Amino acid sequence: MKAQWNMNKILRHVRHDMLNDIQLLKGYMSLNQMDKVQGLIDKIIIEARTEGRLFNLRLENFAEMLVTYNWETHPIVVEYEVLEEPQDMSIYDNVITDWTTSFLAMLETNIDPMYEHNMTVSIELDGEDACFFFDFRGKLLEKETVEKWLHDNRNVNNLFVETIHVDQEEVCTKLTTRK
């Protein structure tokens, strides 16, 4: 079930994450571990820039889903990156959000709970179109289920899905927008 995110819940999560980072910074500074202080500051800056680029795509539902996904209890940890300068992709928001939500839900029901699972979503822009690369690493129960799902969901509205690689421990697929 999808959590309802209101401003209070969002601010509570953001504040919690920010306080964790501040506590880490204070700890590293008290131990005079300036290399770790600098590394954490760099990480915070990169995350803020990445999040800003994500929101500047104007994919409001998609951005909310990616940012809040790890705040809920899920067996997959999701990371994301926007590789180019953002542009307005709002016309694709609902279809990309629905496809990604369904893809993650399918994966969640087809993974071995004894393993660690990660998904990196990389967004690359090319003119008016965009490519969304989904790179899953973990342990699948049945790769055939994933292959069938990708085949059945390969052409949705103005999206084209290309399966790059599927095996028991990795799924790489590319979702391309097209006008």
mmCIF file with all atom_site columns, C-alpha atoms in Angstrom, residues 35-177:
data_model
loop_
_atom_site.group_PDB
_atom_site.id
_atom_site.type_symbol
_atom_site.label_atom_id
_atom_site.label_alt_id
_atom_site.label_comp_id
_atom_site.label_asym_id
_atom_site.label_entity_id
_atom_site.label_seq_id
_atom_site.pdbx_PDB_ins_code
_atom_site.Cartn_x
_atom_site.Cartn_y
_atom_site.Cartn_z
_atom_site.occupancy
_atom_site.B_iso_or_equiv
_atom_site.pdbx_formal_charge
_atom_site.auth_seq_id
_atom_site.auth_comp_id
_atom_site.auth_asym_id
_atom_site.auth_atom_id
_atom_site.pdbx_PDB_model_num
ATOM 1   C CA . ASP A 1 35  ? 38.840 13.522  5.513   1.00 0.00 ? 35  ASP A CA 1
ATOM 2   C CA . LYS A 1 36  ? 35.549 11.929  6.603   1.00 0.00 ? 36  LYS A CA 1
ATOM 3   C CA . VAL A 1 37  ? 34.051 15.372  7.286   1.00 0.00 ? 37  VAL A CA 1
ATOM 4   C CA . GLN A 1 38  ? 34.946 16.467  3.751   1.00 0.00 ? 38  GLN A CA 1
ATOM 5   C CA . GLY A 1 39  ? 33.666 13.190  2.281   1.00 0.00 ? 39  GLY A CA 1
ATOM 6   C CA . LEU A 1 40  ? 30.310 13.554  4.040   1.00 0.00 ? 40  LEU A CA 1
ATOM 7   C CA . ILE A 1 41  ? 29.983 17.201  2.972   1.00 0.00 ? 41  ILE A CA 1
ATOM 8   C CA . ASP A 1 42  ? 30.718 16.181  -0.634  1.00 0.00 ? 42  ASP A CA 1
ATOM 9   C CA . LYS A 1 43  ? 28.102 13.397  -0.392  1.00 0.00 ? 43  LYS A CA 1
ATOM 10  C CA . ILE A 1 44  ? 25.474 15.828  0.948   1.00 0.00 ? 44  ILE A CA 1
ATOM 11  C CA . ILE A 1 45  ? 26.186 18.296  -1.877  1.00 0.00 ? 45  ILE A CA 1
ATOM 12  C CA . ILE A 1 46  ? 25.993 15.579  -4.559  1.00 0.00 ? 46  ILE A CA 1
ATOM 13  C CA . GLU A 1 47  ? 22.706 14.261  -3.139  1.00 0.00 ? 47  GLU A CA 1
ATOM 14  C CA . ALA A 1 48  ? 21.212 17.779  -3.032  1.00 0.00 ? 48  ALA A CA 1
ATOM 15  C CA . ARG A 1 49  ? 22.240 18.490  -6.631  1.00 0.00 ? 49  ARG A CA 1
ATOM 16  C CA . THR A 1 50  ? 20.909 15.130  -7.818  1.00 0.00 ? 50  THR A CA 1
ATOM 17  C CA . GLU A 1 51  ? 17.615 15.681  -6.025  1.00 0.00 ? 51  GLU A CA 1
ATOM 18  C CA . GLY A 1 52  ? 17.369 19.181  -7.522  1.00 0.00 ? 52  GLY A CA 1
ATOM 19  C CA . ARG A 1 53  ? 17.944 17.818  -11.028 1.00 0.00 ? 53  ARG A CA 1
ATOM 20  C CA . LEU A 1 54  ? 15.308 15.141  -10.444 1.00 0.00 ? 54  LEU A CA 1
ATOM 21  C CA . PHE A 1 55  ? 12.709 17.708  -9.376  1.00 0.00 ? 55  PHE A CA 1
ATOM 22  C CA . ASN A 1 56  ? 13.630 20.007  -12.274 1.00 0.00 ? 56  ASN A CA 1
ATOM 23  C CA . LEU A 1 57  ? 12.515 17.290  -14.714 1.00 0.00 ? 57  LEU A CA 1
ATOM 24  C CA . ARG A 1 58  ? 8.960  18.246  -13.692 1.00 0.00 ? 58  ARG A CA 1
ATOM 25  C CA . LEU A 1 59  ? 8.115  14.580  -13.155 1.00 0.00 ? 59  LEU A CA 1
ATOM 26  C CA . GLU A 1 60  ? 6.355  15.322  -9.864  1.00 0.00 ? 60  GLU A CA 1
ATOM 27  C CA . ASN A 1 61  ? 4.845  11.897  -9.158  1.00 0.00 ? 61  ASN A CA 1
ATOM 28  C CA . PHE A 1 62  ? 7.949  10.071  -10.364 1.00 0.00 ? 62  PHE A CA 1
ATOM 29  C CA . ALA A 1 63  ? 10.245 12.251  -8.229  1.00 0.00 ? 63  ALA A CA 1
ATOM 30  C CA . GLU A 1 64  ? 8.031  11.777  -5.173  1.00 0.00 ? 64  GLU A CA 1
ATOM 31  C CA . MET A 1 65  ? 8.022  8.016   -5.703  1.00 0.00 ? 65  MET A CA 1
ATOM 32  C CA . LEU A 1 66  ? 11.831 7.833   -6.014  1.00 0.00 ? 66  LEU A CA 1
ATOM 33  C CA . VAL A 1 67  ? 12.573 10.170  -3.103  1.00 0.00 ? 67  VAL A CA 1
ATOM 34  C CA . THR A 1 68  ? 10.100 8.537   -0.702  1.00 0.00 ? 68  THR A CA 1
ATOM 35  C CA . TYR A 1 69  ? 10.566 4.899   -1.775  1.00 0.00 ? 69  TYR A CA 1
ATOM 36  C CA . ASN A 1 70  ? 13.376 4.211   0.707   1.00 0.00 ? 70  ASN A CA 1
ATOM 37  C CA . TRP A 1 71  ? 11.444 5.938   3.506   1.00 0.00 ? 71  TRP A CA 1
ATOM 38  C CA . GLU A 1 72  ? 8.954  3.071   3.401   1.00 0.00 ? 72  GLU A CA 1
ATOM 39  C CA . THR A 1 73  ? 9.695  -0.579  4.130   1.00 0.00 ? 73  THR A CA 1
ATOM 40  C CA . HIS A 1 74  ? 10.786 -2.211  0.878   1.00 0.00 ? 74  HIS A CA 1
ATOM 41  C CA . PRO A 1 75  ? 13.202 -5.075  0.178   1.00 0.00 ? 75  PRO A CA 1
ATOM 42  C CA . ILE A 1 76  ? 14.914 -3.053  -2.571  1.00 0.00 ? 76  ILE A CA 1
ATOM 43  C CA . VAL A 1 77  ? 17.038 0.047   -1.975  1.00 0.00 ? 77  VAL A CA 1
ATOM 44  C CA . VAL A 1 78  ? 16.542 2.552   -4.813  1.00 0.00 ? 78  VAL A CA 1
ATOM 45  C CA . GLU A 1 79  ? 19.093 5.158   -5.876  1.00 0.00 ? 79  GLU A CA 1
ATOM 46  C CA . TYR A 1 80  ? 18.802 7.596   -8.761  1.00 0.00 ? 80  TYR A CA 1
ATOM 47  C CA . GLU A 1 81  ? 20.874 9.963   -10.857 1.00 0.00 ? 81  GLU A CA 1
ATOM 48  C CA . VAL A 1 82  ? 20.123 12.527  -13.559 1.00 0.00 ? 82  VAL A CA 1
ATOM 49  C CA . LEU A 1 83  ? 23.039 12.561  -15.990 1.00 0.00 ? 83  LEU A CA 1
ATOM 50  C CA . GLU A 1 84  ? 22.203 15.682  -18.015 1.00 0.00 ? 84  GLU A CA 1
ATOM 51  C CA . GLU A 1 85  ? 20.802 19.136  -17.386 1.00 0.00 ? 85  GLU A CA 1
ATOM 52  C CA . PRO A 1 86  ? 17.088 18.780  -16.612 1.00 0.00 ? 86  PRO A CA 1
ATOM 53  C CA . GLN A 1 87  ? 14.284 19.678  -18.984 1.00 0.00 ? 87  GLN A CA 1
ATOM 54  C CA . ASP A 1 88  ? 10.515 19.581  -18.676 1.00 0.00 ? 88  ASP A CA 1
ATOM 55  C CA . MET A 1 89  ? 9.406  15.937  -18.996 1.00 0.00 ? 89  MET A CA 1
ATOM 56  C CA . SER A 1 90  ? 6.013  16.454  -17.308 1.00 0.00 ? 90  SER A CA 1
ATOM 57  C CA . ILE A 1 91  ? 4.006  14.904  -20.162 1.00 0.00 ? 91  ILE A CA 1
ATOM 58  C CA . TYR A 1 92  ? 5.557  11.524  -19.274 1.00 0.00 ? 92  TYR A CA 1
ATOM 59  C CA . ASP A 1 93  ? 5.079  11.774  -15.498 1.00 0.00 ? 93  ASP A CA 1
ATOM 60  C CA . ASN A 1 94  ? 2.134  9.432   -14.977 1.00 0.00 ? 94  ASN A CA 1
ATOM 61  C CA . VAL A 1 95  ? 3.157  6.752   -17.467 1.00 0.00 ? 95  VAL A CA 1
ATOM 62  C CA . ILE A 1 96  ? 6.766  6.592   -16.181 1.00 0.00 ? 96  ILE A CA 1
ATOM 63  C CA . THR A 1 97  ? 5.593  6.581   -12.566 1.00 0.00 ? 97  THR A CA 1
ATOM 64  C CA . ASP A 1 98  ? 3.054  3.812   -13.219 1.00 0.00 ? 98  ASP A CA 1
ATOM 65  C CA . TRP A 1 99  ? 5.551  1.691   -15.171 1.00 0.00 ? 99  TRP A CA 1
ATOM 66  C CA . THR A 1 100 ? 8.281  2.070   -12.537 1.00 0.00 ? 100 THR A CA 1
ATOM 67  C CA . THR A 1 101 ? 5.903  1.399   -9.639  1.00 0.00 ? 101 THR A CA 1
ATOM 68  C CA . SER A 1 102 ? 4.650  -1.769  -11.365 1.00 0.00 ? 102 SER A CA 1
ATOM 69  C CA . PHE A 1 103 ? 8.199  -2.865  -12.208 1.00 0.00 ? 103 PHE A CA 1
ATOM 70  C CA . LEU A 1 104 ? 9.340  -2.470  -8.591  1.00 0.00 ? 104 LEU A CA 1
ATOM 71  C CA . ALA A 1 105 ? 6.220  -4.251  -7.292  1.00 0.00 ? 105 ALA A CA 1
ATOM 72  C CA . MET A 1 106 ? 6.854  -7.171  -9.653  1.00 0.00 ? 106 MET A CA 1
ATOM 73  C CA . LEU A 1 107 ? 10.503 -7.369  -8.568  1.00 0.00 ? 107 LEU A CA 1
ATOM 74  C CA . GLU A 1 108 ? 9.558  -7.215  -4.877  1.00 0.00 ? 108 GLU A CA 1
ATOM 75  C CA . THR A 1 109 ? 7.400  -10.326 -5.257  1.00 0.00 ? 109 THR A CA 1
ATOM 76  C CA . ASN A 1 110 ? 10.134 -12.188 -7.134  1.00 0.00 ? 110 ASN A CA 1
ATOM 77  C CA . ILE A 1 111 ? 13.251 -11.723 -4.990  1.00 0.00 ? 111 ILE A CA 1
ATOM 78  C CA . ASP A 1 112 ? 14.954 -13.856 -2.388  1.00 0.00 ? 112 ASP A CA 1
ATOM 79  C CA . PRO A 1 113 ? 14.445 -12.142 0.997   1.00 0.00 ? 113 PRO A CA 1
ATOM 80  C CA . MET A 1 114 ? 17.779 -13.459 2.280   1.00 0.00 ? 114 MET A CA 1
ATOM 81  C CA . TYR A 1 115 ? 19.773 -11.214 -0.085  1.00 0.00 ? 115 TYR A CA 1
ATOM 82  C CA . GLU A 1 116 ? 20.448 -7.511  -0.420  1.00 0.00 ? 116 GLU A CA 1
ATOM 83  C CA . HIS A 1 117 ? 18.699 -5.852  -3.374  1.00 0.00 ? 117 HIS A CA 1
ATOM 84  C CA . ASN A 1 118 ? 19.532 -2.535  -5.047  1.00 0.00 ? 118 ASN A CA 1
ATOM 85  C CA . MET A 1 119 ? 18.102 -0.630  -7.995  1.00 0.00 ? 119 MET A CA 1
ATOM 86  C CA . THR A 1 120 ? 19.822 2.314   -9.637  1.00 0.00 ? 120 THR A CA 1
ATOM 87  C CA . VAL A 1 121 ? 17.705 4.495   -11.908 1.00 0.00 ? 121 VAL A CA 1
ATOM 88  C CA . SER A 1 122 ? 19.831 6.606   -14.266 1.00 0.00 ? 122 SER A CA 1
ATOM 89  C CA . ILE A 1 123 ? 18.107 9.290   -16.325 1.00 0.00 ? 123 ILE A CA 1
ATOM 90  C CA . GLU A 1 124 ? 19.783 10.471  -19.514 1.00 0.00 ? 124 GLU A CA 1
ATOM 91  C CA . LEU A 1 125 ? 18.224 13.234  -21.611 1.00 0.00 ? 125 LEU A CA 1
ATOM 92  C CA . ASP A 1 126 ? 18.503 13.551  -25.383 1.00 0.00 ? 126 ASP A CA 1
ATOM 93  C CA . GLY A 1 127 ? 16.664 16.495  -26.895 1.00 0.00 ? 127 GLY A CA 1
ATOM 94  C CA . GLU A 1 128 ? 12.955 16.051  -26.212 1.00 0.00 ? 128 GLU A CA 1
ATOM 95  C CA . ASP A 1 129 ? 13.360 12.393  -25.320 1.00 0.00 ? 129 ASP A CA 1
ATOM 96  C CA . ALA A 1 130 ? 14.811 10.655  -22.293 1.00 0.00 ? 130 ALA A CA 1
ATOM 97  C CA . CYS A 1 131 ? 16.246 7.256   -21.438 1.00 0.00 ? 131 CYS A CA 1
ATOM 98  C CA . PHE A 1 132 ? 15.616 5.746   -18.027 1.00 0.00 ? 132 PHE A CA 1
ATOM 99  C CA . PHE A 1 133 ? 18.073 2.964   -17.221 1.00 0.00 ? 133 PHE A CA 1
ATOM 100 C CA . PHE A 1 134 ? 17.023 0.531   -14.498 1.00 0.00 ? 134 PHE A CA 1
ATOM 101 C CA . ASP A 1 135 ? 19.862 -1.545  -13.066 1.00 0.00 ? 135 ASP A CA 1
ATOM 102 C CA . PHE A 1 136 ? 18.724 -4.095  -10.464 1.00 0.00 ? 136 PHE A CA 1
ATOM 103 C CA . ARG A 1 137 ? 21.232 -6.125  -8.456  1.00 0.00 ? 137 ARG A CA 1
ATOM 104 C CA . GLY A 1 138 ? 20.059 -8.842  -6.097  1.00 0.00 ? 138 GLY A CA 1
ATOM 105 C CA . LYS A 1 139 ? 18.749 -12.405 -6.203  1.00 0.00 ? 139 LYS A CA 1
ATOM 106 C CA . LEU A 1 140 ? 15.695 -13.261 -8.299  1.00 0.00 ? 140 LEU A CA 1
ATOM 107 C CA . LEU A 1 141 ? 13.547 -16.288 -7.568  1.00 0.00 ? 141 LEU A CA 1
ATOM 108 C CA . GLU A 1 142 ? 12.467 -16.763 -11.204 1.00 0.00 ? 142 GLU A CA 1
ATOM 109 C CA . LYS A 1 143 ? 14.111 -14.773 -13.980 1.00 0.00 ? 143 LYS A CA 1
ATOM 110 C CA . GLU A 1 144 ? 11.431 -15.999 -16.416 1.00 0.00 ? 144 GLU A CA 1
ATOM 111 C CA . THR A 1 145 ? 8.804  -14.004 -14.482 1.00 0.00 ? 145 THR A CA 1
ATOM 112 C CA . VAL A 1 146 ? 10.866 -10.843 -14.961 1.00 0.00 ? 146 VAL A CA 1
ATOM 113 C CA . GLU A 1 147 ? 11.472 -11.577 -18.647 1.00 0.00 ? 147 GLU A CA 1
ATOM 114 C CA . LYS A 1 148 ? 7.740  -12.152 -19.224 1.00 0.00 ? 148 LYS A CA 1
ATOM 115 C CA . TRP A 1 149 ? 6.799  -8.964  -17.359 1.00 0.00 ? 149 TRP A CA 1
ATOM 116 C CA . LEU A 1 150 ? 9.300  -6.909  -19.375 1.00 0.00 ? 150 LEU A CA 1
ATOM 117 C CA . HIS A 1 151 ? 8.006  -8.462  -22.609 1.00 0.00 ? 151 HIS A CA 1
ATOM 118 C CA . ASP A 1 152 ? 4.363  -7.802  -21.683 1.00 0.00 ? 152 ASP A CA 1
ATOM 119 C CA . ASN A 1 153 ? 5.140  -4.193  -20.675 1.00 0.00 ? 153 ASN A CA 1
ATOM 120 C CA . ARG A 1 154 ? 7.562  -3.256  -23.448 1.00 0.00 ? 154 ARG A CA 1
ATOM 121 C CA . ASN A 1 155 ? 5.350  -0.734  -25.260 1.00 0.00 ? 155 ASN A CA 1
ATOM 122 C CA . VAL A 1 156 ? 3.238  1.509   -23.064 1.00 0.00 ? 156 VAL A CA 1
ATOM 123 C CA . ASN A 1 157 ? 1.860  4.777   -24.482 1.00 0.00 ? 157 ASN A CA 1
ATOM 124 C CA . ASN A 1 158 ? 4.885  6.788   -25.642 1.00 0.00 ? 158 ASN A CA 1
ATOM 125 C CA . LEU A 1 159 ? 7.432  4.547   -23.942 1.00 0.00 ? 159 LEU A CA 1
ATOM 126 C CA . PHE A 1 160 ? 9.592  1.821   -25.390 1.00 0.00 ? 160 PHE A CA 1
ATOM 127 C CA . VAL A 1 161 ? 11.220 -0.767  -23.130 1.00 0.00 ? 161 VAL A CA 1
ATOM 128 C CA . GLU A 1 162 ? 14.397 -2.533  -24.140 1.00 0.00 ? 162 GLU A CA 1
ATOM 129 C CA . THR A 1 163 ? 15.623 -5.453  -22.062 1.00 0.00 ? 163 THR A CA 1
ATOM 130 C CA . ILE A 1 164 ? 19.390 -5.271  -21.953 1.00 0.00 ? 164 ILE A CA 1
ATOM 131 C CA . HIS A 1 165 ? 20.188 -8.156  -19.622 1.00 0.00 ? 165 HIS A CA 1
ATOM 132 C CA . VAL A 1 166 ? 18.343 -10.503 -17.251 1.00 0.00 ? 166 VAL A CA 1
ATOM 133 C CA . ASP A 1 167 ? 19.862 -13.223 -15.107 1.00 0.00 ? 167 ASP A CA 1
ATOM 134 C CA . GLN A 1 168 ? 19.332 -14.511 -11.555 1.00 0.00 ? 168 GLN A CA 1
ATOM 135 C CA . GLU A 1 169 ? 21.299 -11.636 -9.984  1.00 0.00 ? 169 GLU A CA 1
ATOM 136 C CA . GLU A 1 170 ? 20.917 -8.712  -12.369 1.00 0.00 ? 170 GLU A CA 1
ATOM 137 C CA . VAL A 1 171 ? 18.252 -7.012  -14.461 1.00 0.00 ? 171 VAL A CA 1
ATOM 138 C CA . CYS A 1 172 ? 19.200 -4.151  -16.782 1.00 0.00 ? 172 CYS A CA 1
ATOM 139 C CA . THR A 1 173 ? 16.517 -2.484  -18.832 1.00 0.00 ? 173 THR A CA 1
ATOM 140 C CA . LYS A 1 174 ? 16.103 0.802   -20.662 1.00 0.00 ? 174 LYS A CA 1
ATOM 141 C CA . LEU A 1 175 ? 12.878 2.792   -20.856 1.00 0.00 ? 175 LEU A CA 1
ATOM 142 C CA . THR A 1 176 ? 12.881 5.383   -23.661 1.00 0.00 ? 176 THR A CA 1
ATOM 143 C CA . THR A 1 177 ? 10.358 8.166   -24.171 1.00 0.00 ? 177 THR A CA 1
#
